[in-house]
Coordinates of C-alpha atoms in Angstrom, one line a residue:
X155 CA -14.3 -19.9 -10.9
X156 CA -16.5 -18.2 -8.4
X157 CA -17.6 -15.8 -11.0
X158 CA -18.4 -18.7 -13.4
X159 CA -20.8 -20.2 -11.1
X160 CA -22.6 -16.7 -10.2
X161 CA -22.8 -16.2 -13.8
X162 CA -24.5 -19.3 -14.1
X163 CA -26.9 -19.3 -11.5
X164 CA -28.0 -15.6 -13.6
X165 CA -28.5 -17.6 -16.9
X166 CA -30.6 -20.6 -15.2
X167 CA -32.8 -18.0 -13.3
X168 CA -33.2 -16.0 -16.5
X169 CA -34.2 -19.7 -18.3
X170 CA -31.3 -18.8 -20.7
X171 CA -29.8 -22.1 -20.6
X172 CA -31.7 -24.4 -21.8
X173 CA -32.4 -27.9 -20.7
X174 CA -30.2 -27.7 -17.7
X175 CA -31.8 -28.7 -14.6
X176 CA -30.6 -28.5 -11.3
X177 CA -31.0 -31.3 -8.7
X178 CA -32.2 -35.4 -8.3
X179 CA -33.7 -35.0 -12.1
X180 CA -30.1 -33.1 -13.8
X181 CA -30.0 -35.5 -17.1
X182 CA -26.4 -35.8 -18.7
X183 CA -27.7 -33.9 -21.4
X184 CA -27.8 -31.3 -18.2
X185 CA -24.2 -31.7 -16.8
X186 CA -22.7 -31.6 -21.0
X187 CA -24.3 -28.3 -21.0
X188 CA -23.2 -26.7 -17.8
X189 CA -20.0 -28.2 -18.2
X190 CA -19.3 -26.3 -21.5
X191 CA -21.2 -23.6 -20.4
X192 CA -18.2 -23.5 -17.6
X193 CA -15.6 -23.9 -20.2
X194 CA -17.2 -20.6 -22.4
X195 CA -17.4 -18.8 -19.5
X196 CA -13.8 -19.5 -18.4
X197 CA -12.8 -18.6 -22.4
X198 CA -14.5 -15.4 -21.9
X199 CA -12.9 -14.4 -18.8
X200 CA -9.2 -15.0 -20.6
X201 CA -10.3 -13.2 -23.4
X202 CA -11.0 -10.2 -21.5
X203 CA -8.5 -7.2 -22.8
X204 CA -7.4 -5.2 -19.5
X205 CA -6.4 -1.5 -19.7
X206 CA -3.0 -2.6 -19.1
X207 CA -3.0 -4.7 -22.4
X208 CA -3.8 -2.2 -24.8
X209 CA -0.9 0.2 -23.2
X210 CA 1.5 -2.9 -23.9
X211 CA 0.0 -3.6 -27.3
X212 CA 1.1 0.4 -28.4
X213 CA 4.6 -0.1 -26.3
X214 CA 5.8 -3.1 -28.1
X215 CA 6.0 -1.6 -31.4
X216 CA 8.9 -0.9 -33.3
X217 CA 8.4 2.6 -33.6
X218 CA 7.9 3.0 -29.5
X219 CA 11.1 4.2 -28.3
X220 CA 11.7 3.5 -24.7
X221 CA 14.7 2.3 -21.8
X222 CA 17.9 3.4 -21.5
X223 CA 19.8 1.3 -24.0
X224 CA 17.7 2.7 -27.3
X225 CA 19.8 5.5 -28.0
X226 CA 23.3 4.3 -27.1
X227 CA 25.1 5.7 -29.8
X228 CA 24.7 9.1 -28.4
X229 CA 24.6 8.3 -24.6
X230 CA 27.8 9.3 -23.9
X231 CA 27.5 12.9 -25.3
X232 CA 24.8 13.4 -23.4
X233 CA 25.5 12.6 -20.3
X234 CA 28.6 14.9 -20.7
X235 CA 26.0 17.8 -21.8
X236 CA 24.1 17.3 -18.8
X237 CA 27.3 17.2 -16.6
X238 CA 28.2 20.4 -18.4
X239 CA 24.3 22.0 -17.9
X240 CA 23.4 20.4 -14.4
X241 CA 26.3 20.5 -11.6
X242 CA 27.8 22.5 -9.4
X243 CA 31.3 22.9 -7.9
X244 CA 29.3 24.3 -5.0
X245 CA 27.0 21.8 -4.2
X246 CA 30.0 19.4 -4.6
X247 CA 31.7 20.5 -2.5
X248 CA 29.0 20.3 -0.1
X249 CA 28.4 16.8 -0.8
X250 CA 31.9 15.7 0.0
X251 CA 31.9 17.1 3.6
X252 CA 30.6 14.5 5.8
X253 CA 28.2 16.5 7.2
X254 CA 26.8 17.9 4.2
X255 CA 28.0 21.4 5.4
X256 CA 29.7 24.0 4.0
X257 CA 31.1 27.6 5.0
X258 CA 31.8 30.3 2.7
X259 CA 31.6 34.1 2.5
X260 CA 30.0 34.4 6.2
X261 CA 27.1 31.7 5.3
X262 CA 27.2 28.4 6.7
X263 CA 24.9 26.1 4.2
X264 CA 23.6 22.5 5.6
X265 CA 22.8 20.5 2.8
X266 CA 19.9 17.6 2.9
X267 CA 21.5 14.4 2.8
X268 CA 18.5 13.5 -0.3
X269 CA 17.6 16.1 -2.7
X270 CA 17.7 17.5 -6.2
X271 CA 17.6 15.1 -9.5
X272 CA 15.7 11.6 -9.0
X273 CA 17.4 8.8 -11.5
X274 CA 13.8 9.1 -13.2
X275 CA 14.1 12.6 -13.9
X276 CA 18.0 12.3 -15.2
X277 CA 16.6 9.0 -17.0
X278 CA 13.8 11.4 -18.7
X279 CA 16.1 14.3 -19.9
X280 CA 18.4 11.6 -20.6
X281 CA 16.5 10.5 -23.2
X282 CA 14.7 13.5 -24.6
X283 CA 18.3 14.7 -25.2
X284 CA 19.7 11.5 -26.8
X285 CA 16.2 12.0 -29.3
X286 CA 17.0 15.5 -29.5
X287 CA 20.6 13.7 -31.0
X288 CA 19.3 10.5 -32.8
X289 CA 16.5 12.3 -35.1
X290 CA 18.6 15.2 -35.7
X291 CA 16.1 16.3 -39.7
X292 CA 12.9 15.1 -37.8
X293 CA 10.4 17.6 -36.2
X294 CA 9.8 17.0 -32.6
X295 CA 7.3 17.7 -30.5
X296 CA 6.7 16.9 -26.8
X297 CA 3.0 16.3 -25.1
X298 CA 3.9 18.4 -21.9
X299 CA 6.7 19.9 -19.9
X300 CA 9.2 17.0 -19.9
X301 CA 9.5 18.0 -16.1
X302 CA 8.7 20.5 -13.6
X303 CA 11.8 22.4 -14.4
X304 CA 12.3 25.7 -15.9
X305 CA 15.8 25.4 -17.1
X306 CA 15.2 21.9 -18.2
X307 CA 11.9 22.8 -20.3
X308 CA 14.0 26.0 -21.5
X309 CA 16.6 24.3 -22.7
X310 CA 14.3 22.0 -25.1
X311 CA 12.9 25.0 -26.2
X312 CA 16.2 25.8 -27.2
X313 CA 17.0 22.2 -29.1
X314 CA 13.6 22.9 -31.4
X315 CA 11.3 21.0 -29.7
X316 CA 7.5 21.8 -30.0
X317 CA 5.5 22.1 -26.9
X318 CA 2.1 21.0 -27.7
X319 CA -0.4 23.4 -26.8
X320 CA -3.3 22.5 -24.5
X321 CA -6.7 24.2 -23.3
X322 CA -7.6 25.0 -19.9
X323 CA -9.7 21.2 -19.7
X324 CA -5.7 19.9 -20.6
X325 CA -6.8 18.8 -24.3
X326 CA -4.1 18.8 -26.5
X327 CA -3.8 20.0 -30.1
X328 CA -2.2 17.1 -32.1
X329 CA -3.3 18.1 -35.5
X330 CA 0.0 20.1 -36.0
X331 CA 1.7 16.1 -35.6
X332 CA 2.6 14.8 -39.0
X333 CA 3.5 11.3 -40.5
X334 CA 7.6 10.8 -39.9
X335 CA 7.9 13.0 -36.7
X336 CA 8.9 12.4 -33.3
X337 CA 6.8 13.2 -30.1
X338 CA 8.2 12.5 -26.9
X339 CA 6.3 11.5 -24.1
X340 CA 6.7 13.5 -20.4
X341 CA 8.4 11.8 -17.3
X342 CA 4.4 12.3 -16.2
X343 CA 3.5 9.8 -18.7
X344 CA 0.9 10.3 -21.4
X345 CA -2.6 9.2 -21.1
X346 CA -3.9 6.2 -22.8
X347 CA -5.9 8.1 -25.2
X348 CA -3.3 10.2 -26.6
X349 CA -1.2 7.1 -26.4
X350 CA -3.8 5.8 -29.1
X351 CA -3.8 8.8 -31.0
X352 CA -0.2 9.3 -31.1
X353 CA 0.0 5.6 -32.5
X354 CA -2.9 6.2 -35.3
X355 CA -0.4 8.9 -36.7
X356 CA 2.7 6.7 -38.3
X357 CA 4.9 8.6 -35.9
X358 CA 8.4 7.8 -34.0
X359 CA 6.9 8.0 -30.1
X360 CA 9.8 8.0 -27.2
X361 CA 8.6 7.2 -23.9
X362 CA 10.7 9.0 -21.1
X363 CA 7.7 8.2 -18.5
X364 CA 9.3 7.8 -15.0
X365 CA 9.2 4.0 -14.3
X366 CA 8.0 4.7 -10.7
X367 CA 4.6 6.2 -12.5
X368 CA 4.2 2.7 -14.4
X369 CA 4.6 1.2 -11.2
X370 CA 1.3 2.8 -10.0
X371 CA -0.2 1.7 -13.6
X372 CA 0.4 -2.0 -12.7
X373 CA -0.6 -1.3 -8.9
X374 CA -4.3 0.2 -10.5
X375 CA -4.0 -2.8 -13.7
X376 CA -4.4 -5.3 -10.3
X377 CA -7.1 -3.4 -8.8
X378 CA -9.0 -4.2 -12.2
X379 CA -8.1 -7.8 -12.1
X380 CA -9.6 -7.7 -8.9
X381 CA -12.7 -5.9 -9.1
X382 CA -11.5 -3.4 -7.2
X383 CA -11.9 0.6 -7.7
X384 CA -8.7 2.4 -7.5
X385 CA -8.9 5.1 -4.6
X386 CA -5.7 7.6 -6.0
X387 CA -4.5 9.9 -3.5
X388 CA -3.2 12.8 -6.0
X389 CA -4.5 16.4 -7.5
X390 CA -7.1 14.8 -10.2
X391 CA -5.5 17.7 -12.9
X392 CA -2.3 17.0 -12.1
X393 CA -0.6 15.7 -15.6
X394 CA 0.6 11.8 -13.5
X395 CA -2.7 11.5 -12.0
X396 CA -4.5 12.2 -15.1
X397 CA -2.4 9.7 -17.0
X398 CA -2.9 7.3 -14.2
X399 CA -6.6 7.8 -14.4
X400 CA -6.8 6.3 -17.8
X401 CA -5.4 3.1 -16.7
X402 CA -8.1 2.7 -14.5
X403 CA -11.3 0.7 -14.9
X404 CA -12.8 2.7 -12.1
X405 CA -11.2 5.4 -10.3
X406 CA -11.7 8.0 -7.4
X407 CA -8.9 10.8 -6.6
X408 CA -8.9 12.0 -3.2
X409 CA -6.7 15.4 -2.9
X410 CA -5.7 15.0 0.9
X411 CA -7.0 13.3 4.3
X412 CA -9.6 15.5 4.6
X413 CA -11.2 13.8 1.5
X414 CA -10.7 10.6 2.1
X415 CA -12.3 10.8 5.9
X416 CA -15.2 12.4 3.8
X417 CA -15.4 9.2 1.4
X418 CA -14.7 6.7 4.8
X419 CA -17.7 8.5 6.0
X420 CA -19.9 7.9 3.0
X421 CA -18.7 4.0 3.0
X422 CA -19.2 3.5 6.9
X423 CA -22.9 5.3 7.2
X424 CA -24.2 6.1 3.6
X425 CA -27.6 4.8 2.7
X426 CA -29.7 4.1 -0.5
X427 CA -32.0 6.8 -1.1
X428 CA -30.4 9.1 1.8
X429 CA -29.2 12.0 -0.7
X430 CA -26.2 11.3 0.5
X431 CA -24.5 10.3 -3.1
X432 CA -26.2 13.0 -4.7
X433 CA -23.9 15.1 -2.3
X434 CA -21.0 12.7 -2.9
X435 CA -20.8 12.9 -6.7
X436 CA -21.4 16.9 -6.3
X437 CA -18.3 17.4 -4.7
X438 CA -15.8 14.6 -6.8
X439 CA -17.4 15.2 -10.3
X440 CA -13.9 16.2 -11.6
X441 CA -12.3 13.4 -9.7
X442 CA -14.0 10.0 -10.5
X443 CA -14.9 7.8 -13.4
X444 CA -17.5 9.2 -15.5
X445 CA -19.5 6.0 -14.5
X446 CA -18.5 6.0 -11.1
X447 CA -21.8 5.2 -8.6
X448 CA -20.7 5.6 -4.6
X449 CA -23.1 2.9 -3.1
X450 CA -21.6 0.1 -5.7
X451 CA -17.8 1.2 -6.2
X452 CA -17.1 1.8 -2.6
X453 CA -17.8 -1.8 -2.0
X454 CA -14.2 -3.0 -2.7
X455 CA -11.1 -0.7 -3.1
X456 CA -7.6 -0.6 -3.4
X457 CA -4.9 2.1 -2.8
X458 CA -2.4 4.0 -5.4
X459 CA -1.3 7.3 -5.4
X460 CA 0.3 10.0 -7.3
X461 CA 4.3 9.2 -6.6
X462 CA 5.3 13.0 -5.3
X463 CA 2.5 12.6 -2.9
X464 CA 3.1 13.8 0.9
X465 CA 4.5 10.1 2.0
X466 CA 2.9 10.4 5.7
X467 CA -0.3 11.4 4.1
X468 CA -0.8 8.7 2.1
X469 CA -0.2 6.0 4.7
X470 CA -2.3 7.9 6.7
X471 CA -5.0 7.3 4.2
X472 CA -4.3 3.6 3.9
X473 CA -4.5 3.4 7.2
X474 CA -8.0 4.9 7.5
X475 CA -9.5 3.2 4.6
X476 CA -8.1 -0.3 5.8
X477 CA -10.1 0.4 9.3
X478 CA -13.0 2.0 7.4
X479 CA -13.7 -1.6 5.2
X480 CA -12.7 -3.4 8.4
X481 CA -15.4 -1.7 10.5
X482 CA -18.0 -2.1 7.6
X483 CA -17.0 -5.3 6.4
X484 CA -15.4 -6.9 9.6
X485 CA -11.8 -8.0 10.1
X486 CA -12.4 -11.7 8.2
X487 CA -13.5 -10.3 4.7
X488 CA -11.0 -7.2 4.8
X489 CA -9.2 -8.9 2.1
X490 CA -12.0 -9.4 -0.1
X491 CA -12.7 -5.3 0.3
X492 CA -9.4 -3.5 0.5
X493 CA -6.2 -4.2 -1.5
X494 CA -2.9 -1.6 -1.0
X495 CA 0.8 -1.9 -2.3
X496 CA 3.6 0.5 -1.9
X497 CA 3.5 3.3 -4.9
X498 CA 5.5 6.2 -3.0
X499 CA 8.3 6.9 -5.1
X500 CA 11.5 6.1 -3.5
X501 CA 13.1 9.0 -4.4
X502 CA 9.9 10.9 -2.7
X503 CA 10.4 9.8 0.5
X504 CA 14.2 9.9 0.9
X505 CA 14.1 14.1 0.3
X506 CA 11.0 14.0 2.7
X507 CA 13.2 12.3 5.3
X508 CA 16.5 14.7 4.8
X509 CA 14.1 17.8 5.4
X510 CA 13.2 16.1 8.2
X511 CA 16.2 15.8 9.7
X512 CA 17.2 19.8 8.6
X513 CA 14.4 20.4 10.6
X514 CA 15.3 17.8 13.4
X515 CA 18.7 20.0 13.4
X516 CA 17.2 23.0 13.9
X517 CA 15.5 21.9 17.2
X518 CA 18.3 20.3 18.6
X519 CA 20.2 22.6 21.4
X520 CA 23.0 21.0 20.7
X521 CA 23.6 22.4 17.3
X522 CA 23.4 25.6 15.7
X523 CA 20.0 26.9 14.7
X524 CA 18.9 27.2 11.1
X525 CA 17.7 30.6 10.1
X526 CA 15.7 29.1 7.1
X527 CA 15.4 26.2 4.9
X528 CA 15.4 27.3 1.6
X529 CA 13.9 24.9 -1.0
X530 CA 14.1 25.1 -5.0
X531 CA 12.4 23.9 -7.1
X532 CA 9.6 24.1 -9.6
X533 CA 6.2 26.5 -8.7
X534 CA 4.2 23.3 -10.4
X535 CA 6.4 21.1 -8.7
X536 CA 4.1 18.7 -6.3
X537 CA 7.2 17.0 -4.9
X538 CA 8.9 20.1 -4.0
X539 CA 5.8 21.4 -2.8
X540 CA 5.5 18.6 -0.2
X541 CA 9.4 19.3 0.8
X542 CA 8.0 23.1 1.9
X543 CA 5.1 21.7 4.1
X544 CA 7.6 19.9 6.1
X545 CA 9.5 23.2 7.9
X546 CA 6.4 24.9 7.6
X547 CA 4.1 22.2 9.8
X548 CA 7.6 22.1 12.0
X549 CA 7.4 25.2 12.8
X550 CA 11.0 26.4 10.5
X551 CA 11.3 29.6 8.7
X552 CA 11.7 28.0 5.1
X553 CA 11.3 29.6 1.3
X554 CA 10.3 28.0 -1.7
X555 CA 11.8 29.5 -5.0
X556 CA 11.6 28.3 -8.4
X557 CA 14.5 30.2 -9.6
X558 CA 17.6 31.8 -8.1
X559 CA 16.1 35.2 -9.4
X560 CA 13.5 35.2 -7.4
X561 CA 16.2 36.7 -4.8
X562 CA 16.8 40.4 -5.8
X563 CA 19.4 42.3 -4.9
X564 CA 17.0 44.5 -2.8
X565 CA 16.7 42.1 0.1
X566 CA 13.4 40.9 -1.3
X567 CA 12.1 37.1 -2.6
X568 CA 9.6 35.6 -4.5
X569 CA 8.6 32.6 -3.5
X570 CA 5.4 29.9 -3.3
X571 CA 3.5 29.6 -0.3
X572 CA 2.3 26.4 1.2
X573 CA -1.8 27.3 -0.1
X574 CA -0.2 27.9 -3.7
X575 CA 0.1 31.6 -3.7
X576 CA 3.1 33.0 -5.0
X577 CA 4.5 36.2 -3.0
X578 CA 5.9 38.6 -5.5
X579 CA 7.5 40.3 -3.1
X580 CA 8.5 40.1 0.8
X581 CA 11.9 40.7 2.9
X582 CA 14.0 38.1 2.8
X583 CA 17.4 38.6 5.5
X584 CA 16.0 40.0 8.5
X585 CA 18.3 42.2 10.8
X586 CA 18.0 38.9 13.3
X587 CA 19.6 36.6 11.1
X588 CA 22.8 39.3 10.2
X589 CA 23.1 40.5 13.7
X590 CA 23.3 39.6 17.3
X591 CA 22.9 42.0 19.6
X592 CA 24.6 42.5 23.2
X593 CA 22.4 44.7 26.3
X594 CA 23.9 47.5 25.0
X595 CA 22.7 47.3 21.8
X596 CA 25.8 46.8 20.3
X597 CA 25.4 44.6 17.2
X598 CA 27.4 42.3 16.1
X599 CA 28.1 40.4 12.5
X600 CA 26.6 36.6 13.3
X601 CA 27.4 33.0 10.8
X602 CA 24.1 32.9 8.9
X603 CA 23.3 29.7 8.5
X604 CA 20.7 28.0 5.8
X605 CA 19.3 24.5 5.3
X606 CA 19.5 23.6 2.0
X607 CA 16.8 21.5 -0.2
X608 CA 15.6 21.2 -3.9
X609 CA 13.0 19.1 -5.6
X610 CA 13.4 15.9 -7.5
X611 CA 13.4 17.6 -10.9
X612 CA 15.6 20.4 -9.6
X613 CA 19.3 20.1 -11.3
X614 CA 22.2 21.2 -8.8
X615 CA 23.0 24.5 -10.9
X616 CA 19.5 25.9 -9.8
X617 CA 20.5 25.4 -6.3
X618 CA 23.9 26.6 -6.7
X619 CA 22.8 30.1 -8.4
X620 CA 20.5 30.9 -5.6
X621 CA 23.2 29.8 -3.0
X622 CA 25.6 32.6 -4.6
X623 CA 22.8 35.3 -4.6
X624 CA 22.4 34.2 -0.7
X625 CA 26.1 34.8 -0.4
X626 CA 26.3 38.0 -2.1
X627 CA 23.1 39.3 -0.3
X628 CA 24.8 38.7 3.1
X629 CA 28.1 40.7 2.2
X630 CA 25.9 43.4 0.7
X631 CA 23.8 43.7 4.1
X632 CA 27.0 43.2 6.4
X633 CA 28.9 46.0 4.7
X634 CA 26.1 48.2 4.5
X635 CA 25.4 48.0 8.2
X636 CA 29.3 48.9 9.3
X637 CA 29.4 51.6 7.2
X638 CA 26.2 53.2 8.7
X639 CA 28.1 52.7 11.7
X640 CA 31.4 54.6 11.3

């Protein structure tokens, strides 16, 4: 209603209504005209189609495939396939001990309490497979890596389905998509114009986006309701981001806290005219809404992120952004300029808090000390990424491998560094983790022990593959050693 009467005071100043006259001399002729100049204004405002709507509109129809119960003819046989494909006596047996520990062939593995498949992921393979089943003489094509999973995006590869190629600005070549096929859309979700696109076509479209990413679509849907600009803490070419983008009115993506103490800094002391937003829109001209202007859509925010986002970080940034508005806006009005909900994935934080406690582990004196923390998990992988920050910030050897091959039989790994860079090639089992060695410089075989992690799109196999390499690469090293020795 508030807006109703601003918008009114702009059509009287502007003479646009006519014969309404404010004050002592208002006519009734007056008040019948502002009155129903009320009631259009109020139609207007319910008329208004939302981002949100037109995503509904597409998801209702009959030929929009999505939830678990759409393909329960063939649910059963694939859950047994992904039994078959996924687990791991290994990990298993792990998971049974009470301590998540396990010792075999001189290697003692500690296991983090949370890791490996998220019910979103298993939900998304789930039903890509049960398509794979269901539309066995249709063509089928998916709109990006279902997830961040080699084995997983491999094994689709195998069942037929067509990857959709993409150029290096991430647009997609549909044109290959032809009436009566089926295109499945990524656990990342699908932006709202391919979402259009892909409904033009007279196509079968299954939806196997994560339900935790259309969480943050109705989190950023309310910051439009609200005239609010959705501040996304996420990697702005990320595939979730860029799908949670589109359901924004008006969006800025800020990478890390860095960024977002750089935007805090723009709301707190920016003025008209200072440069300042020439700057600004220099350095997020990738990351913000083609329309976006600093000096007006800083003015009200709210919070959302992308859900595999470092957990501490982003409350960090809420934090910082909730004192920012208080400190230009005062404490009273904060709620008029700042608006944040809870959009970390649960699954996120609960593998965040197990490495934590791996780590907490390995600085207790009371137990035994980790050599490493190996992680798996995919390269691309932004929630398994985060999992390898957490050692490496603590201090805790720890390796991050995509596949159990990137351990070779030469004592050397492969694995992603916390900056991105993939190592092609560096020692792995050092003489310190094999041996201890007495003043004499007598050595002797010692347990090696190894925290254990893997990423929310990570199956248990994975994990269990590069645990036998571990194993293997142990005895090799042991037996090598004593025989150099006699």
């Amino acid at each position: 209603m508030k807006f109703a009467f601003q918008l009114l005071a702009v059509a009287y100043a502007s003479q646009k209504i006519q014969g309404f006259q404010l004050g002592p001399g208002r006519t009734d002729h007056g008040r019948r005209t502002a009155a129903a100049a009320l009631r259009a204004v109020a139609k207007d405002e319910k008329k208004k189609i939302y981002i949100q709507n037109e995503r509904q509109a597409i998801a209702k129809k009959k030929d929009f495939y999505r939830g678990a119960g759409v393909f329960k003819n063939v649910k059963a046989g694939v859950e047994q396939d992904m039994r078959k494909q996924f687990d791991s006596v290994l990990m298993n047996e792990m998971k049974e001990d009470p301590n998540y520990m396990l010792e075999k062939d001189g290697v003692e593995f500690y296991l983090a309490k949370d890791h490996g498949f998220c019910w979103g992921v298993e939900r998304s393979i789930n039903l890509a497979y049960s398509a794979v089943e269901t539309f066995p003489d249709a063509d089928l094509h998916i709109t990006n890596e279902l997830i961040h999973n080699p084995m997983v995006n491999e094994k689709l590869h195998s069942k037929n389905v067509n990857f959709i190629e993409k150029d290096e600005d991430n647009n997609k070549d549909f044109s290959q998509i032809k009436e009566g096929d089926v295109v499945m859309l990524p656990a990342f979700g699908a932006t709202l114009d391919e979402m259009k696109e892909l409904d033009s076509k007279n196509i079968k479209v299954v939806d196997t986006t994560c339900p935790w990413v259309a969480k943050v679509w109705s989190t950023v849907h309310t910051h439009q309701v609200r005239g609010l600009t959705s501040v996304i803490h996420g990697k702005y070419a990320h595939e979730e981001t860029m799908a949670t983008k589109s359901m924004c009115e008006t969006y800025i993506c800020v990478k890390n806290e860095d960024e977002a103490e750089y935007v805090a800094d723009f709301i707190v002391n920016a003025k008209e005219g200072d440069g300042r937003a020439e700057e600004f829109m220099a350095k997020f001209s990738k990351a913000c809404s083609p329309h976006f202007d600093p000096h007006k859509h800083l003015q009200k925010i709210g919070l959302a992120n992308q859900t595999t986002m470092y957990k501490k970080e982003t409350r960090a940034i809420g934090q910082l952004l909730q004192k920012t508005m208080m400190k230009k806006f005062g404490p009273d009005l904060l709620n008029d300029h700042y608006y944040e909900f809870d959009t970390i994935c649960d699954a996120t934080q609960v593998r965040q808090d197990a490495v934590d406690e791996l780590c907490n582990m390995h600085d207790d004196p009371n137990m035994p000390d980790l050599d490493f923390i190996l992680v798996v998990g995919g390269f691309d992988s932004s929630n398994t990424a985060h999992l390898l920050e957490i050692p490496q910030m603590r201090g805790v050897t720890s390796f991050h491998i995509n596949t159990a091959s990137c351990i070779q039989a030469d004592n050397t790994i492969r694995h992603r560094q916390v900056d991105g860079t993939v190592v092609d090639k560096s020692l792995f089992l050092d003489d310190g983790m094999i041996w201890t060695v007495d003043d004499d410089g007598e050595k002797t075989k010692k347990m090696l022990r190894v925290g254990v992690t893997s990423g929310a799109s990570t199956p248990d196999k994975d994990v269990h593959d590069a645990l036998g390499r571990i194993m293997m690469l142990n005895e090799i090293l042991s037996t090598s050693k004593i025989e150099e020795g006699t």
